[in-house]
XYZ file of C-alpha atoms in Angstrom:
570
model
C 229.867 214.449 -34.266
C 226.959 213.800 -31.899
C 228.076 213.499 -28.285
C 226.046 211.053 -26.203
C 224.574 212.410 -22.980
C 225.742 210.273 -20.082
C 224.057 209.792 -16.740
C 225.354 208.929 -13.296
C 225.678 205.165 -12.967
C 226.090 204.440 -16.696
C 228.495 201.590 -17.354
C 231.362 202.177 -19.740
C 231.198 199.855 -22.713
C 234.249 197.727 -23.419
C 235.274 197.050 -26.989
C 236.279 193.471 -27.566
C 237.536 191.779 -30.637
C 235.769 188.643 -31.660
C 238.240 185.828 -32.386
C 237.966 184.135 -35.784
C 235.996 180.854 -35.754
C 238.136 177.778 -35.319
C 238.287 175.265 -38.057
C 235.707 172.502 -37.625
C 233.832 174.366 -34.892
C 230.039 174.390 -34.826
C 229.016 177.795 -36.294
C 226.073 177.925 -33.886
C 228.389 177.852 -30.854
C 228.459 181.164 -28.980
C 231.587 182.400 -27.294
C 231.608 184.487 -24.140
C 232.624 187.461 -26.276
C 229.502 187.079 -28.418
C 227.255 186.967 -25.387
C 229.030 189.992 -23.939
C 228.455 192.002 -27.109
C 224.792 191.011 -27.150
C 224.415 192.160 -23.553
C 225.903 195.516 -24.537
C 223.491 195.720 -27.462
C 220.645 195.240 -24.980
C 221.791 198.475 -23.316
C 221.514 200.532 -26.515
C 221.733 204.201 -25.484
C 221.292 205.638 -28.979
C 218.290 207.890 -29.661
C 215.518 207.128 -32.152
C 212.206 208.704 -33.109
C 208.965 207.534 -31.464
C 206.723 206.687 -34.403
C 203.522 205.974 -32.441
C 202.070 206.954 -29.054
C 202.678 203.411 -27.783
C 206.423 203.901 -28.362
C 206.664 206.777 -25.884
C 208.269 205.396 -22.724
C 211.525 205.939 -20.848
C 213.868 208.918 -21.417
C 212.525 211.264 -24.143
C 213.093 214.745 -25.544
C 210.425 216.868 -27.273
C 211.857 218.442 -30.430
C 209.940 221.638 -31.226
C 208.811 222.655 -34.747
C 210.953 225.789 -34.588
C 213.351 227.308 -37.131
C 216.247 226.976 -34.684
C 216.329 223.328 -33.475
C 215.118 223.363 -29.873
C 213.277 221.246 -27.329
C 211.263 221.456 -24.099
C 213.378 221.765 -20.932
C 212.904 222.729 -17.301
C 215.127 224.072 -14.553
C 215.423 222.933 -10.931
C 212.657 225.331 -9.882
C 210.163 223.809 -12.309
C 210.240 226.596 -14.901
C 209.552 225.206 -18.395
C 211.341 226.814 -21.349
C 212.630 226.054 -24.834
C 216.275 224.971 -25.000
C 218.586 225.001 -27.995
C 219.614 221.580 -29.313
C 223.333 221.167 -30.023
C 223.667 217.436 -30.725
C 222.443 217.094 -34.310
C 223.839 215.752 -37.562
C 223.945 218.469 -40.211
C 221.232 220.418 -38.381
C 218.594 217.703 -38.903
C 216.089 217.611 -35.945
C 215.398 213.960 -36.793
C 218.894 213.123 -35.443
C 218.620 215.204 -32.257
C 220.045 213.944 -28.973
C 220.143 215.799 -25.651
C 223.280 217.486 -24.390
C 221.760 218.816 -21.168
C 219.934 216.688 -18.580
C 217.316 219.455 -18.262
C 216.133 218.503 -21.748
C 215.324 214.906 -20.755
C 211.933 213.730 -19.484
C 211.007 210.258 -18.235
C 207.800 209.146 -19.963
C 205.417 206.717 -18.243
C 201.970 205.418 -19.138
C 199.121 206.327 -16.760
C 197.702 203.016 -15.599
C 194.459 202.001 -17.297
C 194.433 204.939 -19.734
C 196.070 206.118 -22.934
C 197.675 208.981 -21.032
C 201.316 209.688 -20.227
C 203.224 211.483 -17.503
C 206.576 213.181 -18.058
C 208.973 213.493 -15.114
C 211.816 216.011 -15.277
C 215.410 215.587 -14.133
C 214.531 217.067 -10.738
C 211.849 214.470 -9.966
C 208.789 216.624 -10.694
C 206.162 216.190 -13.401
C 205.370 218.358 -16.410
C 201.949 219.958 -15.948
C 199.596 222.370 -17.678
C 197.190 224.606 -15.751
C 193.826 225.943 -16.918
C 195.514 229.029 -18.390
C 197.824 226.955 -20.603
C 200.942 227.734 -18.554
C 203.423 224.869 -18.367
C 205.455 224.053 -15.249
C 207.194 221.105 -13.620
C 206.750 221.713 -9.923
C 204.591 218.836 -8.636
C 205.942 215.531 -7.315
C 202.526 213.823 -7.487
C 200.369 213.177 -10.524
C 196.978 214.840 -10.925
C 194.960 215.370 -14.123
C 197.045 218.492 -14.781
C 200.159 216.291 -15.056
C 198.590 213.790 -17.492
C 198.872 214.092 -21.273
C 197.778 212.128 -24.326
C 200.111 211.597 -27.283
C 198.277 211.723 -30.612
C 199.752 210.615 -33.930
C 199.561 213.229 -36.721
C 198.942 211.482 -40.074
C 199.852 214.588 -42.063
C 203.317 214.706 -40.478
C 204.778 211.192 -40.213
C 207.112 210.744 -37.253
C 205.473 213.577 -35.316
C 203.074 213.561 -32.365
C 200.797 216.125 -30.771
C 200.616 216.395 -26.991
C 197.123 216.956 -25.591
C 196.387 217.968 -21.996
C 193.508 216.545 -19.962
C 191.614 219.803 -20.711
C 191.721 218.790 -24.402
C 194.073 221.623 -25.340
C 197.366 221.070 -27.145
C 200.959 222.011 -26.453
C 202.216 224.400 -29.115
C 204.877 227.019 -29.772
C 204.683 230.706 -30.501
C 207.726 232.136 -32.366
C 209.194 234.934 -30.220
C 212.715 235.286 -31.564
C 215.598 232.817 -31.498
C 213.741 230.401 -29.248
C 209.946 230.022 -29.167
C 207.531 230.264 -26.240
C 205.792 227.009 -25.250
C 202.184 226.981 -24.079
C 199.442 224.427 -23.556
C 196.282 226.251 -24.672
C 196.078 225.557 -28.430
C 192.529 224.604 -29.409
C 193.485 222.434 -32.385
C 196.379 220.608 -34.003
C 198.423 222.833 -36.281
C 202.018 222.641 -37.496
C 203.138 224.539 -34.391
C 201.480 221.829 -32.251
C 203.398 218.882 -33.753
C 206.490 217.589 -31.984
C 209.108 215.037 -32.820
C 209.598 212.792 -29.787
C 213.096 211.322 -29.576
C 213.679 208.398 -27.178
C 216.358 205.911 -26.186
C 216.345 202.946 -28.547
C 216.420 200.312 -25.799
C 212.957 201.397 -24.613
C 211.297 201.270 -28.029
C 208.904 198.281 -27.992
C 209.582 197.204 -31.575
C 213.361 197.279 -31.137
C 213.133 195.458 -27.823
C 210.958 192.784 -29.412
C 213.467 192.343 -32.257
C 216.359 191.965 -29.801
C 214.428 189.426 -27.725
C 213.585 187.485 -30.866
C 217.240 187.412 -31.943
C 218.288 186.346 -28.459
C 215.841 183.449 -28.605
C 217.295 182.311 -31.903
C 220.827 181.923 -30.521
C 221.695 179.091 -28.205
C 224.658 176.740 -28.395
C 224.537 172.978 -28.521
C 226.460 172.892 -25.243
C 223.733 174.931 -23.511
C 221.036 172.654 -24.945
C 222.876 169.581 -23.731
C 223.171 171.087 -20.239
C 219.381 171.551 -20.158
C 218.578 168.073 -21.491
C 221.286 166.369 -19.436
C 222.933 164.348 -22.220
C 224.677 164.705 -25.569
C 222.535 165.556 -28.603
C 222.950 164.473 -32.198
C 222.774 167.017 -35.048
C 219.081 166.411 -35.790
C 218.036 166.801 -32.143
C 220.031 170.010 -31.731
C 218.550 171.443 -34.941
C 214.974 170.702 -33.835
C 215.487 172.241 -30.401
C 216.995 175.412 -31.880
C 214.061 175.691 -34.262
C 211.620 175.235 -31.364
C 213.388 178.019 -29.464
C 212.921 180.384 -32.406
C 209.257 179.447 -32.801
C 208.371 179.759 -29.113
C 207.648 176.111 -28.197
C 211.056 175.456 -26.641
C 209.920 173.979 -23.316
C 207.457 171.599 -25.008
C 210.234 170.365 -27.310
C 212.537 169.838 -24.318
C 209.878 167.732 -22.601
C 209.222 165.691 -25.754
C 212.958 165.083 -26.133
C 213.328 163.969 -22.502
C 210.250 161.711 -22.616
C 211.458 160.056 -25.819
C 214.916 159.511 -24.382
C 213.460 158.229 -21.096
C 211.482 155.455 -22.819
C 214.517 154.120 -24.693
C 216.081 150.912 -23.269
C 218.361 151.748 -20.341
C 222.094 151.556 -21.001
C 223.013 151.808 -17.354
C 223.962 154.873 -15.357
C 221.931 157.272 -13.301
C 218.984 159.445 -14.323
C 220.026 162.199 -11.911
C 221.522 164.418 -14.629
C 218.422 163.975 -16.743
C 216.075 165.015 -13.938
C 218.311 167.922 -12.876
C 218.559 169.159 -16.448
C 214.822 169.149 -16.883
C 214.272 171.052 -13.658
C 216.784 173.628 -14.948
C 214.649 174.170 -18.048
C 212.367 176.297 -15.818
C 209.047 177.828 -16.726
C 207.407 174.444 -17.335
C 205.467 174.506 -14.074
C 205.976 170.760 -13.374
C 208.649 168.163 -14.004
C 208.866 164.542 -15.046
C 210.784 161.718 -13.461
C 211.346 158.036 -14.174
C 209.789 155.193 -12.251
C 211.723 152.010 -11.756
C 209.785 150.499 -14.643
C 210.969 153.121 -17.102
C 207.579 154.864 -17.240
C 207.495 158.666 -17.407
C 205.396 160.051 -14.558
C 204.278 163.647 -14.125
C 204.849 165.074 -10.662
C 203.076 168.161 -9.256
C 204.760 171.553 -9.396
C 205.227 171.502 -5.627
C 207.806 168.782 -6.099
C 210.205 171.476 -7.332
C 211.032 172.090 -3.655
C 212.494 168.579 -3.564
C 214.963 169.612 -6.251
C 215.845 172.714 -4.269
C 216.494 170.665 -1.126
C 218.558 168.213 -3.160
C 220.673 171.117 -4.393
C 221.737 171.817 -0.814
C 219.471 174.763 0.105
C 217.768 173.962 3.406
C 214.838 175.935 4.859
C 214.509 176.894 8.514
C 210.718 177.120 8.403
C 208.788 174.294 6.776
C 205.249 174.884 8.056
C 202.886 172.023 8.750
C 203.550 170.245 12.035
C 206.851 171.996 12.633
C 206.959 173.535 16.089
C 208.311 176.896 17.210
C 211.913 177.731 16.258
C 214.042 179.861 18.577
C 216.216 182.449 16.793
C 218.921 184.659 18.266
C 218.831 188.410 17.728
C 222.060 189.423 16.005
C 221.754 193.207 15.784
C 219.299 196.112 15.843
C 219.180 199.180 13.580
C 217.266 202.353 14.448
C 215.220 203.475 11.437
C 213.338 206.438 12.924
C 211.848 207.642 16.206
C 209.609 204.581 16.641
C 210.790 201.924 14.155
C 213.705 199.477 14.249
C 215.067 196.769 11.969
C 215.812 193.499 13.783
C 218.149 190.895 12.275
C 217.729 187.340 13.578
C 220.215 184.558 12.847
C 218.903 181.358 11.291
C 220.115 178.083 12.880
C 222.636 177.513 10.090
C 224.442 180.058 7.913
C 223.491 178.090 4.791
C 219.772 178.051 5.639
C 217.180 180.262 3.940
C 213.993 181.226 5.745
C 211.667 179.039 3.660
C 209.117 181.826 3.152
C 207.431 182.146 -0.220
C 205.563 184.970 -1.942
C 203.416 186.088 -0.336
C 203.690 184.756 3.211
C 204.281 185.909 6.767
C 205.785 184.485 9.934
C 204.506 184.248 13.533
C 206.409 185.480 16.575
C 205.735 184.339 20.166
C 206.731 185.752 23.529
C 205.478 185.169 27.067
C 206.720 187.461 29.795
C 207.044 186.379 33.436
C 203.801 188.139 34.354
C 201.830 187.111 31.235
C 199.082 184.538 31.703
C 199.384 183.420 28.078
C 201.878 184.010 25.261
C 201.585 186.953 22.875
C 201.584 185.869 19.209
C 201.884 188.356 16.342
C 202.447 187.953 12.572
C 205.142 189.891 10.706
C 206.347 189.954 7.108
C 210.167 189.909 6.921
C 211.782 192.602 4.770
C 214.857 190.508 3.949
C 214.999 188.630 0.667
C 213.635 185.068 0.809
C 216.811 183.816 -0.895
C 219.146 185.413 1.660
C 220.975 182.746 3.643
C 221.702 182.846 7.359
C 219.294 185.531 8.622
C 215.923 187.236 8.373
C 215.046 190.892 9.042
C 211.921 192.298 10.679
C 210.890 195.960 10.434
C 208.809 196.750 13.520
C 207.123 199.954 14.624
C 206.650 200.441 18.369
C 203.026 200.940 19.326
C 201.973 202.125 22.807
C 200.621 199.152 24.766
C 201.563 196.832 21.906
C 202.967 193.844 23.844
C 204.976 192.282 21.012
C 206.309 195.515 19.481
C 207.320 196.806 22.917
C 209.051 193.513 23.724
C 210.968 193.573 20.433
C 212.057 197.171 20.950
C 213.347 196.231 24.429
C 215.332 193.227 23.141
C 219.132 193.258 23.090
C 221.504 191.327 20.788
C 221.978 187.651 21.764
C 218.474 187.426 23.237
C 216.110 184.956 21.558
C 212.561 184.980 20.148
C 210.369 182.132 18.959
C 209.159 181.957 15.361
C 206.830 179.730 13.342
C 205.803 179.662 9.698
C 205.468 180.300 6.893
C 201.874 181.560 7.034
C 200.652 181.586 3.411
C 198.945 184.722 2.158
C 198.377 185.525 -1.528
C 200.045 182.956 -3.840
C 202.065 184.906 -6.383
C 203.485 183.767 -9.697
C 205.116 185.773 -12.482
C 202.671 187.748 -14.654
C 199.655 186.585 -12.666
C 198.209 190.065 -13.233
C 199.029 192.735 -15.812
C 198.904 195.539 -13.244
C 198.720 195.521 -9.449
C 198.121 198.429 -7.074
C 199.372 198.424 -3.487
C 197.527 200.610 -0.963
C 199.349 200.679 2.372
C 199.522 202.562 5.631
C 202.317 202.505 8.204
C 203.976 199.103 8.690
C 201.385 197.629 6.324
C 204.067 198.354 3.737
C 206.074 195.201 4.546
C 203.976 192.638 2.592
C 203.816 195.136 -0.275
C 207.604 195.356 -0.313
C 207.851 191.548 -0.274
C 205.633 191.429 -3.364
C 207.515 194.235 -5.155
C 210.885 192.641 -4.425
C 209.759 189.313 -5.912
C 208.355 190.943 -9.051
C 211.316 193.144 -9.909
C 214.050 190.622 -9.157
C 212.433 188.173 -11.617
C 213.408 189.169 -15.189
C 210.480 187.137 -16.553
C 207.884 189.026 -14.507
C 206.605 192.073 -16.423
C 203.875 193.114 -13.966
C 203.246 196.869 -13.642
C 203.033 198.150 -10.056
C 201.489 201.295 -8.544
C 202.081 202.035 -4.843
C 199.973 204.416 -2.733
C 201.506 204.778 0.744
C 199.961 206.817 3.562
C 201.795 207.975 6.706
C 201.661 210.629 9.416
C 204.947 212.418 8.656
C 207.757 212.188 6.122
C 209.962 210.529 8.740
C 207.406 207.708 8.996
C 207.788 206.632 5.348
C 209.427 203.215 5.684
C 211.534 201.644 2.920
C 211.352 204.862 0.885
C 214.945 204.478 -0.309
C 214.209 200.960 -1.571
C 211.108 202.118 -3.438
C 212.979 205.080 -4.949
C 215.567 202.645 -6.302
C 212.807 200.589 -7.945
C 211.283 203.737 -9.438
C 214.658 204.778 -10.885
C 215.434 201.318 -12.256
C 211.962 200.587 -13.650
C 210.412 203.993 -14.461
C 208.048 202.504 -17.031
C 206.695 199.836 -14.643
C 206.769 201.176 -11.079
C 205.246 204.355 -9.635
C 204.975 205.422 -5.993
C 202.633 208.035 -4.501
C 203.027 209.216 -0.904
C 200.347 210.835 1.266
C 201.077 212.505 4.632
C 198.756 213.607 7.451
C 201.303 216.174 8.643
C 203.464 217.079 5.647
C 206.466 219.428 5.832
C 206.159 222.938 4.427
C 207.558 222.175 0.949
C 205.918 218.745 0.547
C 204.789 218.365 -3.092
C 202.843 215.094 -2.920
C 199.533 214.082 -1.342
C 198.294 215.688 1.869
C 195.766 214.409 4.398
C 194.395 210.889 3.978
C 194.295 208.521 0.999
C 191.024 209.559 -0.645
C 188.759 208.690 -3.543
C 190.072 211.403 -5.874
C 193.678 210.236 -5.544
C 192.839 206.555 -6.074
C 190.616 207.339 -9.050
C 193.528 209.211 -10.639
C 196.410 206.817 -10.049
C 194.926 203.302 -9.868
C 194.352 201.124 -12.948
C 190.681 201.251 -13.885
C 188.547 198.254 -12.832
C 187.797 197.305 -16.438
C 191.250 198.053 -17.861
C 192.347 194.407 -17.873
C 193.729 191.863 -15.448
C 194.267 194.099 -12.399
C 194.532 193.347 -8.679
C 194.412 195.723 -5.709
C 196.194 194.828 -2.456
C 195.405 196.598 0.834
C 197.307 196.509 4.134
C 197.412 198.874 7.083
C 195.694 199.904 10.308
C 191.944 199.226 10.843
C 190.968 202.766 9.843
C 192.608 202.345 6.430
C 190.822 199.038 5.785
C 187.486 200.528 6.779
C 187.861 203.522 4.459
C 189.439 201.774 1.477
C 188.136 198.194 1.253
C 186.256 197.137 4.356
C 187.764 194.921 7.022
C 188.491 191.186 6.951
C 186.080 188.889 8.793
C 188.898 186.524 9.812
C 192.391 185.537 8.591
C 190.771 183.120 6.126
C 187.706 185.226 5.256
C 188.272 188.401 3.222
C 184.845 189.752 4.156
C 182.653 191.929 1.963
C 184.164 194.655 -0.198
C 183.141 198.161 0.815
C 184.603 201.647 1.021
C 186.316 203.614 -1.745
C 187.298 200.613 -3.882
C 183.692 199.437 -4.107
C 182.568 202.972 -4.983
C 185.145 203.043 -7.793
C 183.710 199.864 -9.309
C 186.193 197.177 -8.268
C 184.867 193.679 -7.588
C 185.663 191.455 -4.604
C 187.770 189.245 -6.902
C 189.953 192.255 -7.766
C 190.831 193.126 -4.159
C 192.977 191.258 -1.623
C 193.306 192.338 2.003
C 196.532 191.263 3.726
C-alpha cells in the first residue's frame, strides 16, 4: 500500500456520501456535496509521470534508472545523494511516490527560456558545477542552477536532465545505491530519469478538470446570473455555450432578447444586477425608458459597486483633502514603521485601484508651505475601515520624519487616488518587478492584485535590492506568495551588506543578474516595472522626466534589449 507523503498545512479530505437524486429533480442540478467533491478533486495529491518537458512543474521526484528503485535527494546542508524509494506498487518505479521530504524538489520554469530550476525542501536550488558535482546550497539562481529537460524518444515516459554546460545528469552504479553526477557527455540509459509529479500540477489534467468544471452549472445558478427564470430550451443553450467557451456572449444575447420583449411590469433591477454579476464581459447593458438596450462604458461598473453599498473614501477629481486619524503604529525595523489610518466610516474602502497611489499633506508651524508626498498603501484595496502605509524614515525627509513622530489619534490629510499603471487580469504573460528600498510598495500592490484574482495567470519575477537583510520589507508576504504559487512567482534578493551566510545576491542589482532572471525581451508579452531611489532608476532604466513623462529608456534594461514600451517607471 502506497503511503502518501503529507506536508505541513495540507487539509484533511472529508469523505461525504452523495444522496440519491430525488424523483423529478433536474439531473443537471448540482448539490453542495457535488461541488465539495469537485473542489477536493481539484486538490489531487496523487503522483503521475511527467510525459513531456512542459509537464514538469510543482513538486517532483527524479526516479533513477538503477536496479534498486531510488531517486535524487538532498540533506539540509545541500549534499545531493541517491535515496531509496519505499512507496511503490509491486516494485514498479512507474508508481513511485516520495516518503521523505528530502526526495521532493519544486520545479519551476526559468522565465523566457526552456530551462527549469529545482528547489529542495530546505529552500536551496539544485546546481551542477563545472566538474559535474551536484549540490543544493544556493538560494539564488545562476546558470549553474538552471537545467533543461529533454524528452527521450527511445524511452517513453523518461526525460534527460541537461545542465547549462550541455552535460547530462547520470548515474554510476556503486553498490546498492548509485552515485549521481552531472558530467555525462551524451544521453545514455544511465542518463534517463522518470520524473514523477503531483497530478494537480500536470497541465493536461488541469485542463481536463477545468473543462469538466465549465460543463457543470445548475439551472438555478444560470437564473441567478440572468436575473429571471429560464425555460428548458434557454437553460440548455446556456449550458452548451458554457461548454463551448462563449458563455458570456450567450448571456448577453439572452438578456438583450429578453429586454426587447414587451414589458410585463416590475423592475429591471434584478436583470441589471444579474448581468453585472456575469463578470468578465468588460461592459454592461441597461434599459432606457423606451425599452432600448444601451451599452454603457466599463467604468460604469463602479456605479453597481456603489449601489451594492460599498462606498469609497477617495474619489479623485475635484474632491478635496480628507483628514484621517492615525489608529496605531507598528515598528517594522530600525527605520521603518507601518501606520494604520482610520477611514471616515468603518464600511468605507479606500477607493484606490491597481495601480494607484495616494498623496499626503502636512504643514508644520514653521513651514512656509505644505509638504506633499505620494505613498502606495500596503493594505488591500478591498479592506474596509482603514488603510496602511509602510514608511521608511529618511534623514531630513520632512514627511517621513513627521509620520515617524506622529502618535495615535493625531490626524494627517490625504488625497487621491493618483492613477499609475492601469492593470487588468492577464494584461501581460510575464512581468518583472525591479525595486529598491520602499520602492517595493507599488510592486506589492500589483502582486497582491494578481494573486488574489483566480482568473489572473500572470507570471511574476521580483528582484529586490536593499542595504541589509533587516531592510527587506514585506519579505514574509513575498515568501507566502512564493510558497503558494511556486510555478508563477519567484523572488531574488540583493544586499549591499549581506550577513556572513547570505546565499543570494551581493552588492548591487547588476546586468548579469537581470540577464539571468528576467524574461527575455523577445520571449512574448512581457513588462518590466521599476521603482526605487534615484540611483536605481539611473542604473536600471533611466529616470522619469516628470510624473506624466516616462522619459527615455537607458541603463541596463536598454543594454539588454528591452524597448520603452516594455518598461514602466513608477
